[in-house]
Short mmCIF file of C-alpha atoms and ligand atoms in Angstrom, two decimals:
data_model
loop_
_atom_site.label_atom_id
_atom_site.label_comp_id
_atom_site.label_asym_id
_atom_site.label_seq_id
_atom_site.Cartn_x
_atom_site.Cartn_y
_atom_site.Cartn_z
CA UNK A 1 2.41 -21.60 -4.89
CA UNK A 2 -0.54 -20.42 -6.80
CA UNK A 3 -0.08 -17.07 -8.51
CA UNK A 4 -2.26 -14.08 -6.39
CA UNK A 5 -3.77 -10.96 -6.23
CA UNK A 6 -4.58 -9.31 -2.89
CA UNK A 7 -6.22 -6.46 -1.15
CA UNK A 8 -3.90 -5.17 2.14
CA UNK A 9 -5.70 -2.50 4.19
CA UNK A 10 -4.61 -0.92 7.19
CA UNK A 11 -7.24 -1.12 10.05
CA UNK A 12 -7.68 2.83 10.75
CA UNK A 13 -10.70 2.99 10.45
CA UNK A 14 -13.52 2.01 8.14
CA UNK A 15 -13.09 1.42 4.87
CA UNK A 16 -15.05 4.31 2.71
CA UNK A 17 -16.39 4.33 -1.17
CA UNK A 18 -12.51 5.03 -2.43
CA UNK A 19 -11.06 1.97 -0.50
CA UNK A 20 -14.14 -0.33 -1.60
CA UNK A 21 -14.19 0.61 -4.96
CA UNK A 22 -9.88 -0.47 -5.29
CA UNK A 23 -10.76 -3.49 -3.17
CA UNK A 24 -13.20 -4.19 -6.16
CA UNK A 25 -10.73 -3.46 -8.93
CA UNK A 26 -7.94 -5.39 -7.33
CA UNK A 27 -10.13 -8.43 -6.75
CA UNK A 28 -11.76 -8.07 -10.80
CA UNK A 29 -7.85 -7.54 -11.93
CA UNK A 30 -7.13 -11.19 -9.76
CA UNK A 31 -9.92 -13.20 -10.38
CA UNK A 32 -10.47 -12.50 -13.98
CA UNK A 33 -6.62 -13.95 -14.73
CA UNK A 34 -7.31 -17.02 -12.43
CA UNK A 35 -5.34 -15.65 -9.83
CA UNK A 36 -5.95 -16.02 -6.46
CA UNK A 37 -7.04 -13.61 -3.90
CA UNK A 38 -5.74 -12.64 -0.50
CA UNK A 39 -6.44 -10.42 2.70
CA UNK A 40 -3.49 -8.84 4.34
CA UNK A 41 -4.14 -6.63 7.09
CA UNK A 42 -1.41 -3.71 7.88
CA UNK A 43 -1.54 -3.42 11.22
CA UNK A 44 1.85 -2.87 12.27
CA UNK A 45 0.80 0.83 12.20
CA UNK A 46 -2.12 3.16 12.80
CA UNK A 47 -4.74 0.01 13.72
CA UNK A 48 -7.83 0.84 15.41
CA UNK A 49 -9.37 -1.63 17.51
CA UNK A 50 -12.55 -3.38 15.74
CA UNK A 51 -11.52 -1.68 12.55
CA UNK A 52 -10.21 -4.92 11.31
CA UNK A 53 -13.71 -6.55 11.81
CA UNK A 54 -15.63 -3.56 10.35
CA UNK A 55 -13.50 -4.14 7.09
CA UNK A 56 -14.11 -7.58 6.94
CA UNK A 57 -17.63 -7.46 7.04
CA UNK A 58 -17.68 -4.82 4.44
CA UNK A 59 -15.52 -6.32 1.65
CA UNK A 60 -17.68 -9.57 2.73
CA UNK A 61 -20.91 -7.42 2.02
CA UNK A 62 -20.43 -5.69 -1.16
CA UNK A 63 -18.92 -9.32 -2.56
CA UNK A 64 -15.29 -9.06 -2.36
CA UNK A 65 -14.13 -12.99 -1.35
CA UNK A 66 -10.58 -14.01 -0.27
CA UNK A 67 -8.91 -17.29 0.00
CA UNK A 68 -7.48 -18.56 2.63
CA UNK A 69 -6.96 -17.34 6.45
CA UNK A 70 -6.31 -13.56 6.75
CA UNK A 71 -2.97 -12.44 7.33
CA UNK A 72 -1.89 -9.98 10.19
CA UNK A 73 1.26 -8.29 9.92
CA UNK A 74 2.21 -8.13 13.64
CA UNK A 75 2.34 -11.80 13.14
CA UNK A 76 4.87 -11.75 11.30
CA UNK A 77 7.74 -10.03 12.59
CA UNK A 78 10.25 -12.71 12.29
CA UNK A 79 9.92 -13.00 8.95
CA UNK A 80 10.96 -9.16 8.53
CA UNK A 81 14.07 -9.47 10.72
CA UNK A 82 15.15 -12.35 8.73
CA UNK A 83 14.56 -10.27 5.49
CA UNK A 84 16.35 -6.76 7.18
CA UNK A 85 19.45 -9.64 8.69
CA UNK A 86 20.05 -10.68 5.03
CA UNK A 87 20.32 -6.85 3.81
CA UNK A 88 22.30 -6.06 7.22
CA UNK A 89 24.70 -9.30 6.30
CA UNK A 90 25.01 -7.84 3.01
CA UNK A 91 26.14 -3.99 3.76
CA UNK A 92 23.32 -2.98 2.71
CA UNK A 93 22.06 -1.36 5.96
CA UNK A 94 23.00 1.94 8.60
CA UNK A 95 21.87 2.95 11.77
CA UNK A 96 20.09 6.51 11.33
CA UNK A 97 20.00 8.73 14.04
CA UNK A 98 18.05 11.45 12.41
CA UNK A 99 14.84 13.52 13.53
CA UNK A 100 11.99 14.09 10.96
CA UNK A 101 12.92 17.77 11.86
CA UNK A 102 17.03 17.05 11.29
CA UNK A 103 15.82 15.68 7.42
CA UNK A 104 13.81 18.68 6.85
CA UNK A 105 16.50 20.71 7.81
CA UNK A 106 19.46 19.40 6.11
CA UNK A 107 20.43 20.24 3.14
CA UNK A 108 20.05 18.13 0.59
CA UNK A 109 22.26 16.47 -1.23
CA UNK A 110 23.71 17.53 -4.67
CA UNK A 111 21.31 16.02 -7.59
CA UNK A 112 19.24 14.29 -4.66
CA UNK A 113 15.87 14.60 -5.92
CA UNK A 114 13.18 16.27 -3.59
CA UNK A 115 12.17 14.39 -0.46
CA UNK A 116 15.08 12.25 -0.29
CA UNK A 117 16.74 11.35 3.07
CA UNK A 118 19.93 13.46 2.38
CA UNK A 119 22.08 10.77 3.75
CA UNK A 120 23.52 12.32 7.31
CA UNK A 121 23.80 8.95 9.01
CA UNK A 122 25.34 7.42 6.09
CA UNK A 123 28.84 7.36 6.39
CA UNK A 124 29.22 7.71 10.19
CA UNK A 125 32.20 6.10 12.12
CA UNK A 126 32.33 3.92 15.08
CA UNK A 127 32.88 6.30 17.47
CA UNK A 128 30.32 8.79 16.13
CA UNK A 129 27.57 6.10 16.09
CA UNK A 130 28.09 5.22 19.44
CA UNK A 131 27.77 8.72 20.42
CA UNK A 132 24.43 9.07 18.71
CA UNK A 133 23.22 5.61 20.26
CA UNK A 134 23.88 6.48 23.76
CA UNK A 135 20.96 9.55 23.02
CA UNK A 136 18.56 8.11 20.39
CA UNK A 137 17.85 4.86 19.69
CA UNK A 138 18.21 4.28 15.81
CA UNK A 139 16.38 3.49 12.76
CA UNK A 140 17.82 1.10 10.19
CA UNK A 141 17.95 2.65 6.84
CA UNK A 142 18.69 0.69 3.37
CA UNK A 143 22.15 1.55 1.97
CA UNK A 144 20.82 2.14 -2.06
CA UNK A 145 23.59 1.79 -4.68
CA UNK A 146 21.12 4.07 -7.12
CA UNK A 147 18.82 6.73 -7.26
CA UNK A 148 15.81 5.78 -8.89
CA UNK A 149 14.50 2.80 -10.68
CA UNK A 150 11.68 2.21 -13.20
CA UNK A 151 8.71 -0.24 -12.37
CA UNK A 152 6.42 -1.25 -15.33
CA UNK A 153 2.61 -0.43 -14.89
CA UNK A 154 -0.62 -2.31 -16.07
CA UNK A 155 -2.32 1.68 -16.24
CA UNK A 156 0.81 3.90 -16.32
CA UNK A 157 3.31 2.52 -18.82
CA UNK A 158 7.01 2.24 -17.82
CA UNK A 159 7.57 4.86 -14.25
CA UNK A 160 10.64 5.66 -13.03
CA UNK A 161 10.17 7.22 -9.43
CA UNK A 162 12.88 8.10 -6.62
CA UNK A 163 14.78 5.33 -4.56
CA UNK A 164 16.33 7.41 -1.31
CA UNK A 165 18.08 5.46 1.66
CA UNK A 166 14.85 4.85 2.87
CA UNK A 167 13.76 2.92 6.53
CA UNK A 168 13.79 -0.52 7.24
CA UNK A 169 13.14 -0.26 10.56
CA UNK A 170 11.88 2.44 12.89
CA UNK A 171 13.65 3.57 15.75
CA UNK A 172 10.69 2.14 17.56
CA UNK A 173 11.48 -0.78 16.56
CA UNK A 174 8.20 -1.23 14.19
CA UNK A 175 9.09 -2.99 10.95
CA UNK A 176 9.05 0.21 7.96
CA UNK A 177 5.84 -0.72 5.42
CA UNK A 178 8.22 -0.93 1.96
CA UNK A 179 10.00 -3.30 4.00
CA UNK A 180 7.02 -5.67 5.35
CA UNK A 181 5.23 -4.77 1.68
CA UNK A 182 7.33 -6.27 -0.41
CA UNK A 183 8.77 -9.27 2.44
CA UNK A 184 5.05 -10.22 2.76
CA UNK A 185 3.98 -10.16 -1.14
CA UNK A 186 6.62 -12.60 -1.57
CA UNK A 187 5.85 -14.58 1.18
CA UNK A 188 2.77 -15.32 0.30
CA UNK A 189 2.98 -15.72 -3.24
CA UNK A 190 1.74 -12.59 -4.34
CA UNK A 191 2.38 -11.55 -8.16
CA UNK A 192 -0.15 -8.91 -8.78
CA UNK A 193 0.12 -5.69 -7.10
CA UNK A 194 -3.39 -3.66 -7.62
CA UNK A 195 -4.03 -0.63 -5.12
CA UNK A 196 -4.40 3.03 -5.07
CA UNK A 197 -2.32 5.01 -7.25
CA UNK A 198 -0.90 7.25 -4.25
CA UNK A 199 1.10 3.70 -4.10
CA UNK A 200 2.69 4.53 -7.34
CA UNK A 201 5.55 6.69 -6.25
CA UNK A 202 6.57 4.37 -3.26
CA UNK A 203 6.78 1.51 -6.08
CA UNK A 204 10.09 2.18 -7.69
CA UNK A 205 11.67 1.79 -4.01
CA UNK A 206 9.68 -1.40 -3.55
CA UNK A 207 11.03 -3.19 -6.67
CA UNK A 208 14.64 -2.21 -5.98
CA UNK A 209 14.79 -3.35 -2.77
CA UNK A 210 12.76 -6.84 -4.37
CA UNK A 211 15.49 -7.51 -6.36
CA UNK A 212 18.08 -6.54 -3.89
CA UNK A 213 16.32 -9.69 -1.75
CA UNK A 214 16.45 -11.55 -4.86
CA UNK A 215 12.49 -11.92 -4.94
CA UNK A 216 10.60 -11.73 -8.14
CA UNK A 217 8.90 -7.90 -8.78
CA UNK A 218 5.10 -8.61 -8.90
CA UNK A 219 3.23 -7.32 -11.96
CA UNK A 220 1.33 -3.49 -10.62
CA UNK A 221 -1.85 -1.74 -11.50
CA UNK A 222 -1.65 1.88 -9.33
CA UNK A 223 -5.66 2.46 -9.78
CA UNK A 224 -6.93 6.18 -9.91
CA UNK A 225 -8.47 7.64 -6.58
CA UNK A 226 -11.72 8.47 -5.60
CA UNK A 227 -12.19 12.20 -5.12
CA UNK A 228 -14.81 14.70 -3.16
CA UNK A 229 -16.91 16.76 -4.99
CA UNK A 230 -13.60 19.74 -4.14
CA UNK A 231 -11.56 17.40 -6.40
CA UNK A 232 -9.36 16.32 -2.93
CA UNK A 233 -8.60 12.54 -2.19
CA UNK A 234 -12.24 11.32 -0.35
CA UNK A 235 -12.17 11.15 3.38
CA UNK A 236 -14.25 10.02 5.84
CA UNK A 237 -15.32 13.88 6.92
CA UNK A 238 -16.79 13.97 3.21
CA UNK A 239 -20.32 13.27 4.76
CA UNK A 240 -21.76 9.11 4.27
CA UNK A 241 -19.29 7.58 2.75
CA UNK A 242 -18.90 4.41 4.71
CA UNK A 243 -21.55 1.23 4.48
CA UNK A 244 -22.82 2.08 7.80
CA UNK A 245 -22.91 5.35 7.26
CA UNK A 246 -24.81 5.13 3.61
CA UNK A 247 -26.86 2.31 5.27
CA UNK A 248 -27.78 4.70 7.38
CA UNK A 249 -29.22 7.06 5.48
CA UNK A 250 -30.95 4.63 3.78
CA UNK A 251 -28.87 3.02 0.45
CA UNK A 252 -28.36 -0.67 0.61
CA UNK A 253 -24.66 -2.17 -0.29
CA UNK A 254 -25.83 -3.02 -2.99
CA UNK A 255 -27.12 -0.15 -4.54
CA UNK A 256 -23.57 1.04 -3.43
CA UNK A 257 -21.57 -1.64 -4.93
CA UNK A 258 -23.68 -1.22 -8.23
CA UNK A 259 -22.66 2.55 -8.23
CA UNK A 260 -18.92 1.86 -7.69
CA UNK A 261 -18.95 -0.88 -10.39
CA UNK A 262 -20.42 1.80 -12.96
CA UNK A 263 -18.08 4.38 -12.07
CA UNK A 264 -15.91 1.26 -13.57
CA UNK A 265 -18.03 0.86 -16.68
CA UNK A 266 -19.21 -2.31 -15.36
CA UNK A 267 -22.53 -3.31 -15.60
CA UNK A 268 -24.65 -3.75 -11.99
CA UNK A 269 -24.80 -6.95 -9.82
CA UNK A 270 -23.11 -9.44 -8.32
CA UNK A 271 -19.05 -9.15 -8.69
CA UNK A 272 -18.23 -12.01 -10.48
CA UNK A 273 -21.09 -11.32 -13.04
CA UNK A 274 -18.66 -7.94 -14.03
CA UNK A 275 -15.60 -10.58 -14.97
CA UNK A 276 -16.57 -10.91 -18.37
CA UNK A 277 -16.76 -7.53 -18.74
CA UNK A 278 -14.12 -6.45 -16.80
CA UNK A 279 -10.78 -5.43 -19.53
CA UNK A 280 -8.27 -3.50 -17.68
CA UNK A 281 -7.56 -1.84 -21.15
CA UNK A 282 -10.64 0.19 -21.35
CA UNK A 283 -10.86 1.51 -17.56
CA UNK A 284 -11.20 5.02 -16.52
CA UNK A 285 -7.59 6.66 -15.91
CA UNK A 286 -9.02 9.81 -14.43
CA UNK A 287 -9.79 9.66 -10.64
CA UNK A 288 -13.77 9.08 -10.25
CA UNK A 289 -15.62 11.76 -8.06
CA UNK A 290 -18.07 10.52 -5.53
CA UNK A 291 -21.08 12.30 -5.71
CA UNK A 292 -23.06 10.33 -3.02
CA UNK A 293 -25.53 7.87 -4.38
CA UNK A 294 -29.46 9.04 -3.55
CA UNK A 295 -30.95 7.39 -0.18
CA UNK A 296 -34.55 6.67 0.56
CA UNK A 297 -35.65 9.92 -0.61
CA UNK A 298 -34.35 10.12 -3.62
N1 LIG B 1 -1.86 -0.73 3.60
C1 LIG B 1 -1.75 0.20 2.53
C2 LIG B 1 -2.89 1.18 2.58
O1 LIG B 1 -3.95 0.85 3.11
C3 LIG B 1 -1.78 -0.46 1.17
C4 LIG B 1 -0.52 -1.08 0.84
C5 LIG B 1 -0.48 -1.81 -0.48
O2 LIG B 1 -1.54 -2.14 -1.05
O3 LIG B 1 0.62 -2.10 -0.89
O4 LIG B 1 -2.75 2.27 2.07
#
């Protein structure tokens, strides 16, 4: 299998400045090392009809190009159950019972690091799970044998992040994203991680359970965010910050695509003219703030 990059959004919505401008980076960090690059869309939560579409067109238009058919996650369910029956065969699965409320409420743990599950379900027995069952259906947690691991970064260096019991499987039933994440990069060949670094504490858990499914850890880039002008992550209520929306009042894609590839360092026009510049070794490591790019009155 060729070696690849990709770029997975979830359809929520459209994609604004912040999402285009990692779609960007994660495409330079591919292409520039001959990799190839792939469109995964995570839709096995939060989707919004025609949002897949929207996003489409708009890598499409500011020059992002994938290989290959796009890849749904709700298509691929089996492939998760086969992944969660191999850690289930193993031991290395229980059935959780627990409310969001219940977690917040428990106490944690001695030495569990904040805002991780403090293991209730854990050790139940028989006759207590089947209690539990007959009330709530259950989520399928990961049974971790440690408590953190370290992933090694392209932009942060060596991290070492939390690794909690966390879920496999909701108790709706819905495959868990760490779970269809890291099922699906391997699946498909995937050996560059790039994306936003909001990722980056999620990433430890990622690579542990990797190696627990005997899959090879990709390499990761966790790329700074794009702010508002309050210094919070950018949102879509921060005023034009979609292509339709910036179309609207007037500023072409490209004019937008030029901006994003300058908050980069990268000089303007088409993508694939910025690989020879591109040098992941001299990118910006603070977030970039958007400060709108002037429209036809400018
Ligand atoms: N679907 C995730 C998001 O849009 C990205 C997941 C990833 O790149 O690993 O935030």
């Amino acid at each position: 299998m060729t070696a690849a990059g990709r770029f997975a959004p979830s359809p929520s919505g459209e994609l604004h400045v912040g999402n285009l401008r990692t779609a960007i980076l994660a495409w330079l960090f591919a292409r520039s090392t001959g990799r190839a690059f792939l469109l995964r869309v995570e839709d096995l939560d939060r989707a919004r009809a025609g949002a897949e579409e929207e996003q489409l067109r708009d890598l499409a238009a500011i020059g992002v190009s994938w290989d290959g058919a796009v890849v749904r996650q709700t298509d691929r369910e089996p492939l998760y159950a086969t992944a969660i029956e191999r850690l289930t065969g193993a031991g290395l699965s229980y059935e959780c019972f627990c409310t969001r409320r219940e977690i917040q409420e428990a106490p944690s743990a001695p030495h569990a690091p904040q805002g991780a599950y403090p293991g209730t379900c854990r050790n139940l027995g028989d006759a207590e799970r089947a209690a539990k069952r007959a009330v709530r259906p259950a989520a399928l947690r990961l049974r971790a044998e440690v408590a953190q691991a370290t992933v090694l970064d392209v932009l942060h260096g060596s991290f070492t992040g939390v690794v909690d019991d966390f879920v496999l499987r909701r108790n709706d039933g819905v495959t868990a994203y760490n779970l269809a994440v890291v099922v699906d990069d391997a699946a498909q060949g995937v050996d560059q991680v790039v994306r936003g670094d909001d990722l980056l504490p999620s990433t430890p858990r990622q690579a542990y359970l990797a190696s627990l499914l005997h899959i090879p850890v990709p390499e990761y880039a966790h790329v700074p965010l794009v702010l508002n002008a309050d210094g919070a992550r950018l949102a879509k209520r921060d005023g034009a910050v979609t292509l339709a929306d910036l179309a609207a009042a007037g500023v072409p894609v490209d004019r937008v695509r030029d901006a994003l590839l300058a908050s980069l360092g990268l000089p303007a026009g088409a993508l694939h003219q910025a690989l020879t510049f591109f040098d992941p070794a001299v990118l910006p490591r603070e977030p970039w703030v958007w400060a709108g790019v002037g429209g036809r009155d400018a």
